[in-house]
DNA sequence: CAGTGGTCTAGACCACGGA
DNA sequence: CCGTGGTCTAGACCACTGC
């Protein structure tokens, strides 16, 4: 081998395709513009549709594209910075939070949630559903699990209907002294119900933010919030008064 | 509508397959166990390999499986909780941090990074490469961008080689008074070099943690850390002394 | 209704890891 | 060397959107 063997490492077609498309998006398209359809693009690049789709999937994962069945593929706007600040340690539903109540049920939680709450796996808890909207688009769906022991003063009279009961549960929560909280962020895929609320297909990538609220020496509530990974950037503002001019704060290419 | 129309919504095969496999993983497999190969599994479920792979991909995305070319598909251990705590606001490289120095170069940063740092796009900066290991496995790769103006006392003599220079840059950083920092987390896909360091294929899903360090009224450094999304759960410990017994803290199914 | 992206098939070959 | 997962093809049909 006389020459440096750079060509002997064939880049996958979809990877190269992704690079080419990415550059084209930067230079030849504007936000919201609709791309040629997949069959057309595949033909234009001389690849099978499946290969072209592999490239599009990556670009969608990175928040560069948005695809909707029956409509087409459009150039996505930059990701929305969504504040999930840690320093403001308050109960959910405290004044100024950005969540919309959806409804509230009483049911046995998933086993993992019961374990985290330190309760029996078949002990029913309040499950408050909330959703979060930013810039007119749904960005997150939340399930807030509240053991009945955390809101002992809640009576059946307080809970005539879904959102009213949700309000009552959150109101009762404020009575507890919040001793602390912790958070975790991980990648997940949207369950069917979350997907519907987020206007995505089931299985869409989401950032799952799990928050545990501590009071009276135990976990008094557990929040599982799923954010659209394609359109959201979770921000943890921690410095004083520095303005964020988020635009192309994307990963280096 | 007399009956609830549940059957009229045909679930995609790969989605159903994913559910079945997921339950099988819980009940019939142990961590580290190797699954039958894809051709075998596809045949067993009576689907094409591509369909089977779609299900496996989702499970890998959720951290349930690990696939390695030439080896096979294994049952993944629960995600590792990696602390990216916000309260401990220190410069990178301060005592007690868990990063390993890799090397250090001087080069023009990507345009987005230059913008975030508020410098010209062709102004070279120090680029410190670090990696983070947890439980014996690489979990993150970081690029730390430090404008030369942030470490004015650094001389060429301090920088004989890669890691030595990296050490020198971090040492100089400690001399600045850290005024604040902020963080953002978003989904990305691994670039080729990061992928190599993380022992993954290019394009693998990663959680990108961008941290801006403020000093002297400006952004004095910018860290872009990419964490393996399949194996990591980013934790933001914020409560006092509460022990985390992470095990099955997975998203509710 | 036509056009879009989403799912699925049944093949083929390639790149990598380990024996 | 063989077996693995990774890539790619050229089709097909389905589900959804908007006209």
Short mmCIF file of C-alpha atoms (C1' of nucleotides) in Angstrom, two decimals:
data_model
loop_
_atom_site.label_atom_id
_atom_site.label_comp_id
_atom_site.label_asym_id
_atom_site.label_seq_id
_atom_site.Cartn_x
_atom_site.Cartn_y
_atom_site.Cartn_z
CA UNK A 1 0.00 0.00 0.00
CA UNK A 2 1.93 2.96 -1.23
CA UNK A 3 -0.64 5.61 -0.49
CA UNK A 4 -2.22 6.57 2.77
CA UNK A 5 -5.26 4.38 3.01
CA UNK A 6 -7.89 7.00 3.57
CA UNK A 7 -10.21 5.84 0.85
CA UNK A 8 -10.14 2.30 2.09
CA UNK A 9 -12.48 3.26 4.90
CA UNK A 10 -15.71 3.69 2.96
CA UNK A 11 -18.01 6.04 4.78
CA UNK A 12 -21.53 4.67 4.90
CA UNK A 13 -23.72 6.21 2.25
CA UNK A 14 -26.31 7.46 4.70
CA UNK A 15 -23.61 9.18 6.72
CA UNK A 16 -22.22 10.99 3.75
CA UNK A 17 -25.75 11.77 2.66
CA UNK A 18 -26.48 13.27 6.03
CA UNK A 19 -23.46 15.53 5.75
CA UNK A 20 -24.43 16.67 2.28
CA UNK A 21 -28.01 17.33 3.31
CA UNK A 22 -26.91 19.11 6.43
CA UNK A 23 -24.80 21.51 4.44
CA UNK A 24 -27.58 22.03 1.95
CA UNK A 25 -29.93 22.87 4.80
CA UNK A 26 -27.54 25.51 6.02
CA UNK A 27 -27.02 27.15 2.69
CA UNK A 28 -30.01 26.53 0.47
CA UNK A 29 -33.03 26.26 2.71
CA UNK A 30 -34.83 28.44 5.17
CA UNK A 31 -36.67 27.44 8.32
CA UNK A 32 -40.08 26.02 7.60
CA UNK A 33 -39.31 25.32 3.98
CA UNK A 34 -40.54 22.01 2.70
CA UNK A 35 -38.10 19.57 1.15
CA UNK A 36 -38.71 17.41 -1.91
CA UNK A 37 -40.37 14.17 -0.95
CA UNK A 38 -38.39 11.10 -0.02
CA UNK A 39 -38.80 9.26 -3.31
CA UNK A 40 -37.64 12.31 -5.20
CA UNK A 41 -34.67 12.89 -2.92
CA UNK A 42 -33.65 9.24 -3.05
CA UNK A 43 -33.72 9.31 -6.83
CA UNK A 44 -31.79 12.55 -6.94
CA UNK A 45 -29.02 11.11 -4.79
CA UNK A 46 -29.13 7.73 -6.47
CA UNK A 47 -29.88 5.69 -3.36
CA UNK A 48 -32.73 3.55 -2.13
CA UNK A 49 -35.42 5.27 -0.14
CA UNK A 50 -34.47 3.32 2.98
CA UNK A 51 -30.97 4.71 2.81
CA UNK A 52 -32.21 8.23 2.30
CA UNK A 53 -34.55 7.76 5.23
CA UNK A 54 -31.68 6.70 7.45
CA UNK A 55 -30.04 10.06 6.80
CA UNK A 56 -33.28 11.95 7.37
CA UNK A 57 -33.86 10.12 10.63
CA UNK A 58 -30.50 11.26 11.95
CA UNK A 59 -31.15 14.83 10.92
CA UNK A 60 -34.53 14.74 12.60
CA UNK A 61 -32.91 13.33 15.73
CA UNK A 62 -30.57 16.29 15.71
CA UNK A 63 -33.45 18.68 15.41
CA UNK A 64 -32.63 19.82 11.92
CA UNK A 65 -35.70 18.40 10.23
CA UNK A 66 -39.31 17.74 11.04
CA UNK A 67 -41.25 15.05 9.26
CA UNK A 68 -44.99 14.62 9.31
CA UNK A 69 -46.90 11.85 7.60
CA UNK A 70 -49.24 13.10 4.94
CA UNK A 71 -47.54 16.48 4.91
CA UNK A 72 -43.86 16.30 4.15
CA UNK A 73 -40.43 17.06 5.51
CA UNK A 74 -39.69 20.59 6.62
CA UNK A 75 -36.66 22.44 7.90
CA UNK A 76 -36.96 22.70 11.65
CA UNK A 77 -36.34 25.89 13.59
CA UNK A 78 -33.49 25.90 16.11
CA UNK A 79 -34.26 23.98 19.25
CA UNK A 80 -36.24 25.74 21.91
CA UNK A 81 -34.40 26.32 25.16
CA UNK A 82 -36.66 25.09 27.93
CA UNK A 83 -35.76 26.04 31.46
CA UNK A 84 -35.78 23.21 33.93
CA UNK A 85 -33.81 25.25 36.43
CA UNK A 86 -32.65 23.52 39.54
CA UNK A 87 -32.18 26.42 41.91
CA UNK A 88 -35.85 27.30 42.15
CA UNK A 89 -36.84 24.47 44.42
CA UNK A 90 -40.56 24.62 44.68
CA UNK A 91 -43.40 22.21 44.56
CA UNK A 92 -45.00 21.66 41.23
CA UNK A 93 -47.91 23.99 40.80
CA UNK A 94 -46.32 26.80 42.76
CA UNK A 95 -47.02 30.25 41.42
CA UNK A 96 -45.25 31.01 38.20
CA UNK A 97 -44.74 27.55 36.86
CA UNK A 98 -45.44 26.96 33.24
CA UNK A 99 -47.42 23.76 33.33
CA UNK A 100 -51.01 23.25 32.28
CA UNK A 101 -53.15 20.85 34.26
CA UNK A 102 -54.70 18.11 32.20
CA UNK A 103 -56.34 15.72 34.59
CA UNK A 104 -55.89 13.58 37.65
CA UNK A 105 -56.59 9.95 38.39
CA UNK A 106 -56.00 7.59 41.26
CA UNK A 107 -54.28 4.38 40.30
CA UNK A 108 -51.49 2.00 41.15
CA UNK A 109 -48.23 3.42 39.77
CA UNK A 110 -45.67 1.47 37.73
CA UNK A 111 -43.48 -0.72 39.87
CA UNK A 112 -40.41 1.48 39.36
CA UNK A 113 -42.32 4.52 40.57
CA UNK A 114 -43.68 2.70 43.60
CA UNK A 115 -40.15 1.67 44.50
CA UNK A 116 -38.86 5.21 44.17
CA UNK A 117 -41.66 6.45 46.38
CA UNK A 118 -41.03 3.70 48.87
CA UNK A 119 -44.56 2.40 48.87
CA UNK A 120 -46.20 -0.90 48.07
CA UNK A 121 -46.46 -1.72 44.41
CA UNK A 122 -50.22 -1.95 44.52
CA UNK A 123 -50.85 1.09 46.64
CA UNK A 124 -52.77 3.63 44.59
CA UNK A 125 -51.43 7.16 44.24
CA UNK A 126 -52.69 10.38 42.77
CA UNK A 127 -51.48 10.73 39.21
CA UNK A 128 -51.59 14.30 37.99
CA UNK A 129 -51.14 14.83 34.29
CA UNK A 130 -49.72 18.11 33.13
CA UNK A 131 -48.42 19.47 29.88
CA UNK A 132 -46.05 22.22 29.04
CA UNK A 133 -46.27 24.55 26.10
CA UNK A 134 -43.55 26.77 24.76
CA UNK A 135 -43.80 29.13 21.82
CA UNK A 136 -47.21 27.69 21.06
CA UNK A 137 -45.94 24.15 20.71
CA UNK A 138 -46.30 21.30 23.20
CA UNK A 139 -42.86 20.46 24.50
CA UNK A 140 -43.42 18.19 27.45
CA UNK A 141 -45.89 15.86 29.11
CA UNK A 142 -45.61 15.08 32.79
CA UNK A 143 -46.93 12.48 35.14
CA UNK A 144 -46.75 13.56 38.76
CA UNK A 145 -47.13 10.75 41.26
CA UNK A 146 -48.32 11.79 44.70
CA UNK A 147 -48.89 9.17 47.38
CA UNK A 148 -52.11 9.68 49.27
CA UNK A 149 -50.08 9.94 52.44
CA UNK A 150 -48.51 13.13 51.11
CA UNK A 151 -51.86 14.85 50.86
CA UNK A 152 -53.77 13.43 53.81
CA UNK A 153 -56.19 16.32 54.05
CA UNK A 154 -57.48 15.82 50.55
CA UNK A 155 -61.08 14.68 50.71
CA UNK A 156 -63.32 13.26 48.06
CA UNK A 157 -65.25 16.50 48.11
CA UNK A 158 -62.20 18.29 46.81
CA UNK A 159 -62.12 16.15 43.74
CA UNK A 160 -65.21 16.49 41.66
CA UNK A 161 -63.51 16.22 38.30
CA UNK A 162 -60.16 15.74 36.63
CA UNK A 163 -58.59 19.17 36.55
CA UNK A 164 -60.31 20.29 39.74
CA UNK A 165 -58.89 17.35 41.58
CA UNK A 166 -55.49 17.99 40.05
CA UNK A 167 -55.64 21.52 41.35
CA UNK A 168 -56.62 20.26 44.79
CA UNK A 169 -53.74 17.78 44.93
CA UNK A 170 -51.20 20.45 44.01
CA UNK A 171 -52.70 22.86 46.50
CA UNK A 172 -52.39 20.31 49.30
CA UNK A 173 -48.78 19.66 48.31
CA UNK A 174 -47.83 23.27 49.00
CA UNK A 175 -48.65 22.66 52.66
CA UNK A 176 -45.67 20.37 53.04
CA UNK A 177 -42.24 21.77 53.75
CA UNK A 178 -40.07 20.93 50.76
CA UNK A 179 -36.79 19.63 52.08
CA UNK A 180 -35.03 19.05 48.80
CA UNK A 181 -35.24 17.54 45.38
CA UNK A 182 -33.05 15.82 42.88
CA UNK A 183 -33.18 15.37 39.16
CA UNK A 184 -32.07 12.95 36.53
CA UNK A 185 -32.16 13.25 32.76
CA UNK A 186 -32.07 10.33 30.40
CA UNK A 187 -33.06 9.36 26.91
CA UNK A 188 -36.30 7.49 26.40
CA UNK A 189 -38.94 6.84 23.81
CA UNK A 190 -42.40 8.26 23.98
CA UNK A 191 -45.16 6.01 25.21
CA UNK A 192 -48.33 6.08 23.17
CA UNK A 193 -50.15 8.54 25.43
CA UNK A 194 -47.23 10.90 25.79
CA UNK A 195 -46.62 10.77 22.07
CA UNK A 196 -50.17 11.84 21.41
CA UNK A 197 -49.85 14.78 23.75
CA UNK A 198 -46.54 15.78 22.19
CA UNK A 199 -47.92 15.50 18.68
CA UNK A 200 -45.42 12.82 17.77
CA UNK A 201 -45.52 9.16 16.86
CA UNK A 202 -45.04 6.57 19.59
CA UNK A 203 -41.41 5.75 20.07
CA UNK A 204 -40.24 9.25 19.29
CA UNK A 205 -37.09 10.17 21.20
CA UNK A 206 -37.72 12.08 24.39
CA UNK A 207 -35.66 13.44 27.22
CA UNK A 208 -37.06 12.04 30.43
CA UNK A 209 -36.59 14.29 33.43
CA UNK A 210 -37.26 12.51 36.70
CA UNK A 211 -37.60 14.70 39.77
CA UNK A 212 -37.96 13.48 43.30
CA UNK A 213 -39.42 15.82 45.89
CA UNK A 214 -38.45 15.23 49.49
CA UNK A 215 -40.49 16.19 52.52
CA UNK A 216 -40.89 14.80 55.99
CA UNK A 217 -37.83 12.65 55.49
CA UNK A 218 -39.15 10.72 52.54
CA UNK A 219 -39.98 11.04 48.86
CA UNK A 220 -43.26 12.92 48.92
CA UNK A 221 -43.79 13.11 45.18
CA UNK A 222 -42.21 11.97 41.95
CA UNK A 223 -42.41 13.74 38.65
CA UNK A 224 -41.65 12.07 35.33
CA UNK A 225 -41.58 14.65 32.57
CA UNK A 226 -40.95 13.71 28.96
CA UNK A 227 -39.65 16.44 26.68
CA UNK A 228 -39.55 16.26 22.91
CA UNK A 229 -35.90 15.55 22.21
CA UNK A 230 -36.09 16.78 18.64
CA UNK A 231 -37.29 20.27 19.44
CA UNK A 232 -36.07 20.93 22.98
CA UNK A 233 -32.85 21.88 24.65
CA UNK A 234 -33.09 21.65 28.43
CA UNK A 235 -31.44 24.58 30.13
CA UNK A 236 -30.27 24.84 33.69
CA UNK A 237 -29.79 28.52 34.21
CA UNK A 238 -27.42 28.89 37.12
CA UNK A 239 -25.61 32.15 36.67
CA UNK A 240 -26.91 35.54 37.64
CA UNK A 241 -28.60 37.52 34.93
CA UNK A 242 -26.66 36.35 31.95
CA UNK A 243 -28.77 36.52 28.85
CA UNK A 244 -28.80 33.57 26.51
CA UNK A 245 -28.76 34.36 22.83
CA UNK A 246 -29.35 30.84 21.72
CA UNK A 247 -29.17 30.35 18.03
CA UNK A 248 -26.64 28.03 16.53
CA UNK A 249 -25.47 26.49 19.76
CA UNK A 250 -25.41 23.15 18.10
CA UNK A 251 -22.84 20.46 18.59
CA UNK A 252 -19.67 21.10 16.68
CA UNK A 253 -19.64 19.25 13.38
CA UNK B 1 -69.85 3.59 18.62
CA UNK B 2 -71.13 0.64 20.56
CA UNK B 3 -67.81 -0.94 21.45
CA UNK B 4 -64.55 0.66 22.28
CA UNK B 5 -62.60 0.53 19.06
CA UNK B 6 -59.33 -0.79 20.30
CA UNK B 7 -58.61 -3.35 17.64
CA UNK B 8 -59.13 -0.95 14.78
CA UNK B 9 -55.77 0.68 15.52
CA UNK B 10 -53.28 -1.85 14.23
CA UNK B 11 -50.11 -1.57 16.22
CA UNK B 12 -46.98 -1.66 14.08
CA UNK B 13 -45.24 -5.00 14.19
CA UNK B 14 -41.97 -3.61 15.45
CA UNK B 15 -43.75 -1.86 18.28
CA UNK B 16 -45.49 -4.99 19.41
CA UNK B 17 -42.25 -6.87 18.97
CA UNK B 18 -40.49 -4.39 21.17
CA UNK B 19 -43.06 -4.92 23.91
CA UNK B 20 -42.76 -8.67 23.71
CA UNK B 21 -38.99 -8.55 23.76
CA UNK B 22 -39.00 -6.08 26.60
CA UNK B 23 -41.10 -8.39 28.73
CA UNK B 24 -38.93 -11.33 27.81
CA UNK B 25 -35.87 -9.39 28.87
CA UNK B 26 -37.42 -8.74 32.25
CA UNK B 27 -38.44 -12.30 32.91
CA UNK B 28 -36.20 -14.66 30.97
CA UNK B 29 -32.83 -13.00 30.65
CA UNK B 30 -30.15 -11.79 32.99
CA UNK B 31 -27.83 -8.84 32.57
CA UNK B 32 -24.97 -9.61 30.21
CA UNK B 33 -26.69 -12.58 28.68
CA UNK B 34 -26.37 -12.84 24.94
CA UNK B 35 -29.49 -13.02 22.80
CA UNK B 36 -29.98 -15.22 19.75
CA UNK B 37 -28.69 -13.51 16.64
CA UNK B 38 -30.89 -11.26 14.55
CA UNK B 39 -31.58 -13.75 11.78
CA UNK B 40 -32.62 -16.32 14.30
CA UNK B 41 -34.84 -13.92 16.22
CA UNK B 42 -36.46 -12.62 13.06
CA UNK B 43 -37.27 -16.15 11.96
CA UNK B 44 -38.60 -17.03 15.39
CA UNK B 45 -41.01 -14.09 15.35
CA UNK B 46 -41.86 -14.51 11.70
CA UNK B 47 -40.74 -11.06 10.58
CA UNK B 48 -38.08 -9.69 8.28
CA UNK B 49 -34.76 -8.89 9.83
CA UNK B 50 -35.24 -5.17 9.18
CA UNK B 51 -38.40 -5.21 11.25
CA UNK B 52 -36.74 -7.10 14.05
CA UNK B 53 -33.89 -4.63 13.94
CA UNK B 54 -36.28 -1.72 14.31
CA UNK B 55 -37.43 -3.20 17.60
CA UNK B 56 -33.88 -3.87 18.75
CA UNK B 57 -32.87 -0.33 17.89
CA UNK B 58 -35.57 1.07 20.14
CA UNK B 59 -34.59 -1.21 22.98
CA UNK B 60 -30.98 -0.20 22.59
CA UNK B 61 -32.01 3.45 22.60
CA UNK B 62 -33.76 2.84 25.89
CA UNK B 63 -30.67 1.25 27.34
CA UNK B 64 -32.10 -2.24 27.56
CA UNK B 65 -29.80 -3.84 25.01
CA UNK B 66 -26.28 -3.48 23.80
CA UNK B 67 -25.30 -4.52 20.30
CA UNK B 68 -21.79 -4.97 19.02
CA UNK B 69 -20.83 -5.90 15.51
CA UNK B 70 -18.99 -9.16 15.30
CA UNK B 71 -20.06 -10.08 18.81
CA UNK B 72 -23.80 -10.09 19.30
CA UNK B 73 -26.64 -8.54 21.23
CA UNK B 74 -26.48 -8.59 25.01
CA UNK B 75 -28.77 -7.54 27.81
CA UNK B 76 -27.55 -4.19 29.10
CA UNK B 77 -27.13 -3.40 32.77
CA UNK B 78 -29.25 -0.58 34.21
CA UNK B 79 -28.09 2.84 33.19
CA UNK B 80 -25.26 4.34 35.14
CA UNK B 81 -26.14 7.44 37.09
CA UNK B 82 -23.54 10.05 36.21
CA UNK B 83 -23.37 13.13 38.36
CA UNK B 84 -23.24 16.39 36.47
CA UNK B 85 -24.17 18.31 39.60
CA UNK B 86 -24.89 21.97 39.23
CA UNK B 87 -24.27 23.22 42.73
CA UNK B 88 -20.57 22.56 42.73
CA UNK B 89 -19.55 25.44 40.55
CA UNK B 90 -15.90 25.02 39.86
CA UNK B 91 -13.60 25.26 36.93
CA UNK B 92 -12.97 22.08 35.04
CA UNK B 93 -9.89 20.38 36.37
CA UNK B 94 -10.49 21.50 39.93
CA UNK B 95 -9.57 18.97 42.57
CA UNK B 96 -11.91 16.04 42.72
CA UNK B 97 -13.26 16.07 39.25
CA UNK B 98 -13.58 12.81 37.46
CA UNK B 99 -12.19 13.63 34.05
CA UNK B 100 -9.09 12.23 32.42
CA UNK B 101 -6.97 14.49 30.28
CA UNK B 102 -6.44 13.27 26.76
CA UNK B 103 -4.70 16.02 24.88
CA UNK B 104 -4.74 19.64 23.93
CA UNK B 105 -4.50 21.45 20.63
CA UNK B 106 -4.80 25.01 19.42
CA UNK B 107 -7.17 25.52 16.57
CA UNK B 108 -10.06 27.59 15.29
CA UNK B 109 -13.27 26.40 16.96
CA UNK B 110 -16.52 25.60 15.15
CA UNK B 111 -18.48 28.72 14.28
CA UNK B 112 -21.16 28.03 16.88
CA UNK B 113 -18.54 27.78 19.60
CA UNK B 114 -16.81 30.95 18.51
CA UNK B 115 -20.14 32.77 18.64
CA UNK B 116 -20.87 31.46 22.12
CA UNK B 117 -17.46 32.60 23.28
CA UNK B 118 -17.92 35.95 21.65
CA UNK B 119 -14.75 35.77 19.59
CA UNK B 120 -13.93 35.89 15.92
CA UNK B 121 -14.69 32.74 14.03
CA UNK B 122 -11.12 32.28 12.94
CA UNK B 123 -9.50 33.09 16.25
CA UNK B 124 -7.73 29.99 17.51
CA UNK B 125 -8.51 28.70 21.00
CA UNK B 126 -7.11 26.02 23.24
CA UNK B 127 -9.08 22.83 22.79
CA UNK B 128 -8.66 20.45 25.69
CA UNK B 129 -9.88 16.93 25.19
CA UNK B 130 -10.98 14.99 28.23
CA UNK B 131 -12.77 11.75 28.82
CA UNK B 132 -14.80 10.45 31.68
CA UNK B 133 -14.89 6.89 32.88
CA UNK B 134 -17.43 5.35 35.20
CA UNK B 135 -17.49 1.80 36.44
CA UNK B 136 -14.67 0.99 34.08
CA UNK B 137 -16.55 2.11 31.00
CA UNK B 138 -16.09 5.30 29.00
CA UNK B 139 -19.22 7.40 29.45
CA UNK B 140 -18.35 10.80 28.10
CA UNK B 141 -15.99 12.71 25.85
CA UNK B 142 -15.50 16.41 26.28
CA UNK B 143 -14.11 19.25 24.27
CA UNK B 144 -13.24 22.25 26.39
CA UNK B 145 -12.73 25.45 24.45
CA UNK B 146 -10.60 28.07 26.16
CA UNK B 147 -9.85 31.35 24.39
CA UNK B 148 -6.22 32.35 24.66
CA UNK B 149 -7.36 35.55 26.32
CA UNK B 150 -8.64 33.52 29.25
CA UNK B 151 -5.21 32.10 29.99
CA UNK B 152 -2.92 35.00 29.07
CA UNK B 153 -0.06 33.80 31.26
CA UNK B 154 0.25 30.51 29.45
CA UNK B 155 3.54 30.41 27.63
CA UNK B 156 4.84 28.08 25.00
CA UNK B 157 7.22 26.67 27.55
CA UNK B 158 4.26 25.39 29.53
CA UNK B 159 3.10 23.33 26.63
CA UNK B 160 5.62 20.75 25.61
CA UNK B 161 3.15 18.04 24.76
CA UNK B 162 -0.56 17.25 24.62
CA UNK B 163 -1.50 16.25 28.12
CA UNK B 164 1.08 18.50 29.71
CA UNK B 165 -0.31 21.46 27.86
CA UNK B 166 -3.83 20.41 28.80
CA UNK B 167 -2.78 20.38 32.43
CA UNK B 168 -1.22 23.81 32.06
CA UNK B 169 -4.35 25.29 30.49
CA UNK B 170 -6.56 23.98 33.28
CA UNK B 171 -4.13 25.21 35.90
CA UNK B 172 -4.19 28.69 34.45
CA UNK B 173 -7.97 28.65 34.41
CA UNK B 174 -8.12 28.22 38.17
CA UNK B 175 -6.56 31.65 38.51
CA UNK B 176 -9.70 33.30 37.19
CA UNK B 177 -12.57 34.08 39.52
CA UNK B 178 -15.51 32.00 38.36
CA UNK B 179 -18.56 34.22 38.33
CA UNK B 180 -21.10 31.70 37.22
CA UNK B 181 -21.99 29.01 34.75
CA UNK B 182 -24.98 27.67 32.95
CA UNK B 183 -25.82 24.36 31.40
CA UNK B 184 -27.93 22.94 28.65
CA UNK B 185 -28.69 19.34 27.79
CA UNK B 186 -29.83 18.17 24.41
CA UNK B 187 -29.88 15.11 22.22
CA UNK B 188 -27.23 14.73 19.58
CA UNK B 189 -25.44 12.10 17.59
CA UNK B 190 -21.84 11.19 18.12
CA UNK B 191 -19.28 12.62 15.74
CA UNK B 192 -16.71 10.16 14.44
CA UNK B 193 -14.02 11.09 16.95
CA UNK B 194 -16.33 11.12 19.94
CA UNK B 195 -17.83 7.83 18.87
CA UNK B 196 -14.42 6.24 18.81
CA UNK B 197 -13.67 7.44 22.30
CA UNK B 198 -17.04 6.23 23.55
CA UNK B 199 -16.62 2.84 21.92
CA UNK B 200 -19.68 3.37 19.76
CA UNK B 201 -20.41 3.78 16.08
CA UNK B 202 -20.64 7.28 14.62
CA UNK B 203 -24.15 8.61 14.87
CA UNK B 204 -24.86 6.88 18.14
CA UNK B 205 -27.25 8.87 20.32
CA UNK B 206 -25.56 11.05 22.89
CA UNK B 207 -26.62 13.56 25.49
CA UNK B 208 -24.76 16.76 24.81
CA UNK B 209 -24.10 18.84 27.90
CA UNK B 210 -22.98 22.36 27.06
CA UNK B 211 -21.55 24.38 29.92
CA UNK B 212 -20.56 28.01 29.75
CA UNK B 213 -18.16 29.34 32.32
CA UNK B 214 -18.31 33.03 33.08
CA UNK B 215 -15.47 35.15 34.39
CA UNK B 216 -14.49 38.77 34.06
CA UNK B 217 -17.90 39.55 32.65
CA UNK B 218 -17.68 37.27 29.67
CA UNK B 219 -17.69 33.63 28.67
CA UNK B 220 -14.25 32.47 29.65
CA UNK B 221 -14.60 28.86 28.58
CA UNK B 222 -17.06 26.54 26.95
CA UNK B 223 -17.38 22.84 27.56
CA UNK B 224 -19.19 20.49 25.20
CA UNK B 225 -19.48 17.07 26.78
CA UNK B 226 -21.12 14.16 24.98
CA UNK B 227 -22.43 11.35 27.15
CA UNK B 228 -23.47 7.94 25.87
CA UNK B 229 -27.23 8.16 25.88
CA UNK B 230 -27.70 4.42 25.90
CA UNK B 231 -25.78 3.75 29.07
CA UNK B 232 -26.00 7.00 31.04
CA UNK B 233 -28.49 8.77 33.19
CA UNK B 234 -27.40 12.29 34.03
CA UNK B 235 -28.08 13.14 37.65
CA UNK B 236 -28.31 16.55 39.22
CA UNK B 237 -28.00 15.88 42.88
CA UNK B 238 -29.53 18.85 44.63
CA UNK B 239 -30.85 17.66 47.96
CA UNK B 240 -28.81 17.33 51.10
CA UNK B 241 -27.47 13.91 51.86
CA UNK B 242 -30.19 11.80 50.36
CA UNK B 243 -28.81 8.56 49.10
CA UNK B 244 -29.84 7.36 45.69
CA UNK B 245 -30.57 3.68 45.37
CA UNK B 246 -30.87 3.69 41.63
CA UNK B 247 -31.90 0.45 40.13
CA UNK B 248 -35.07 0.21 38.15
CA UNK B 249 -35.73 3.90 37.89
CA UNK B 250 -36.73 3.48 34.29
CA UNK B 251 -39.53 5.29 32.57
CA UNK B 252 -42.89 3.87 33.37
CA UNK B 253 -44.04 1.47 30.73
"C1'" DC C 1 -58.85 11.76 -4.04
"C1'" DA C 2 -53.68 12.20 -4.64
"C1'" DG C 3 -49.45 12.69 -2.24
"C1'" DT C 4 -46.86 12.25 1.86
"C1'" DG C 5 -44.16 9.73 5.26
"C1'" DG C 6 -44.44 5.06 7.97
"C1'" DT C 7 -44.05 0.12 7.83
"C1'" DC C 8 -42.53 -4.19 5.93
"C1'" DT C 9 -40.32 -7.67 2.98
"C1'" DA C 10 -36.63 -10.83 1.15
"C1'" DG C 11 -32.97 -10.71 -0.32
"C1'" DA C 12 -27.51 -9.12 -0.81
"C1'" DC C 13 -22.97 -7.74 0.58
"C1'" DC C 14 -19.71 -5.57 3.96
"C1'" DA C 15 -16.93 -4.72 8.36
"C1'" DC C 16 -15.66 -6.35 12.46
"C1'" DG C 17 -14.51 -9.65 16.37
"C1'" DG C 18 -13.02 -13.81 18.02
"C1'" DA C 19 -11.44 -18.61 17.55
"C1'" DC D 1 -12.11 -18.53 9.02
"C1'" DC D 2 -16.97 -18.08 10.51
"C1'" DG D 3 -20.62 -15.67 12.77
"C1'" DT D 4 -22.09 -11.30 14.21
"C1'" DG D 5 -24.34 -6.90 13.51
"C1'" DG D 6 -24.23 -2.85 9.91
"C1'" DT D 7 -25.49 -1.24 5.39
"C1'" DC D 8 -28.09 -1.25 1.20
"C1'" DT D 9 -31.49 -2.40 -2.40
"C1'" DA D 10 -36.02 -2.40 -4.97
"C1'" DG D 11 -39.82 -3.14 -4.44
"C1'" DA D 12 -44.88 -3.25 -1.81
"C1'" DC D 13 -48.67 -1.67 0.95
"C1'" DC D 14 -50.60 1.22 4.73
"C1'" DA D 15 -52.06 5.53 7.41
"C1'" DC D 16 -52.50 10.04 7.45
"C1'" DT D 17 -53.16 14.93 5.58
"C1'" DG D 18 -55.11 18.19 2.80
"C1'" DC D 19 -57.58 19.44 -1.15
#
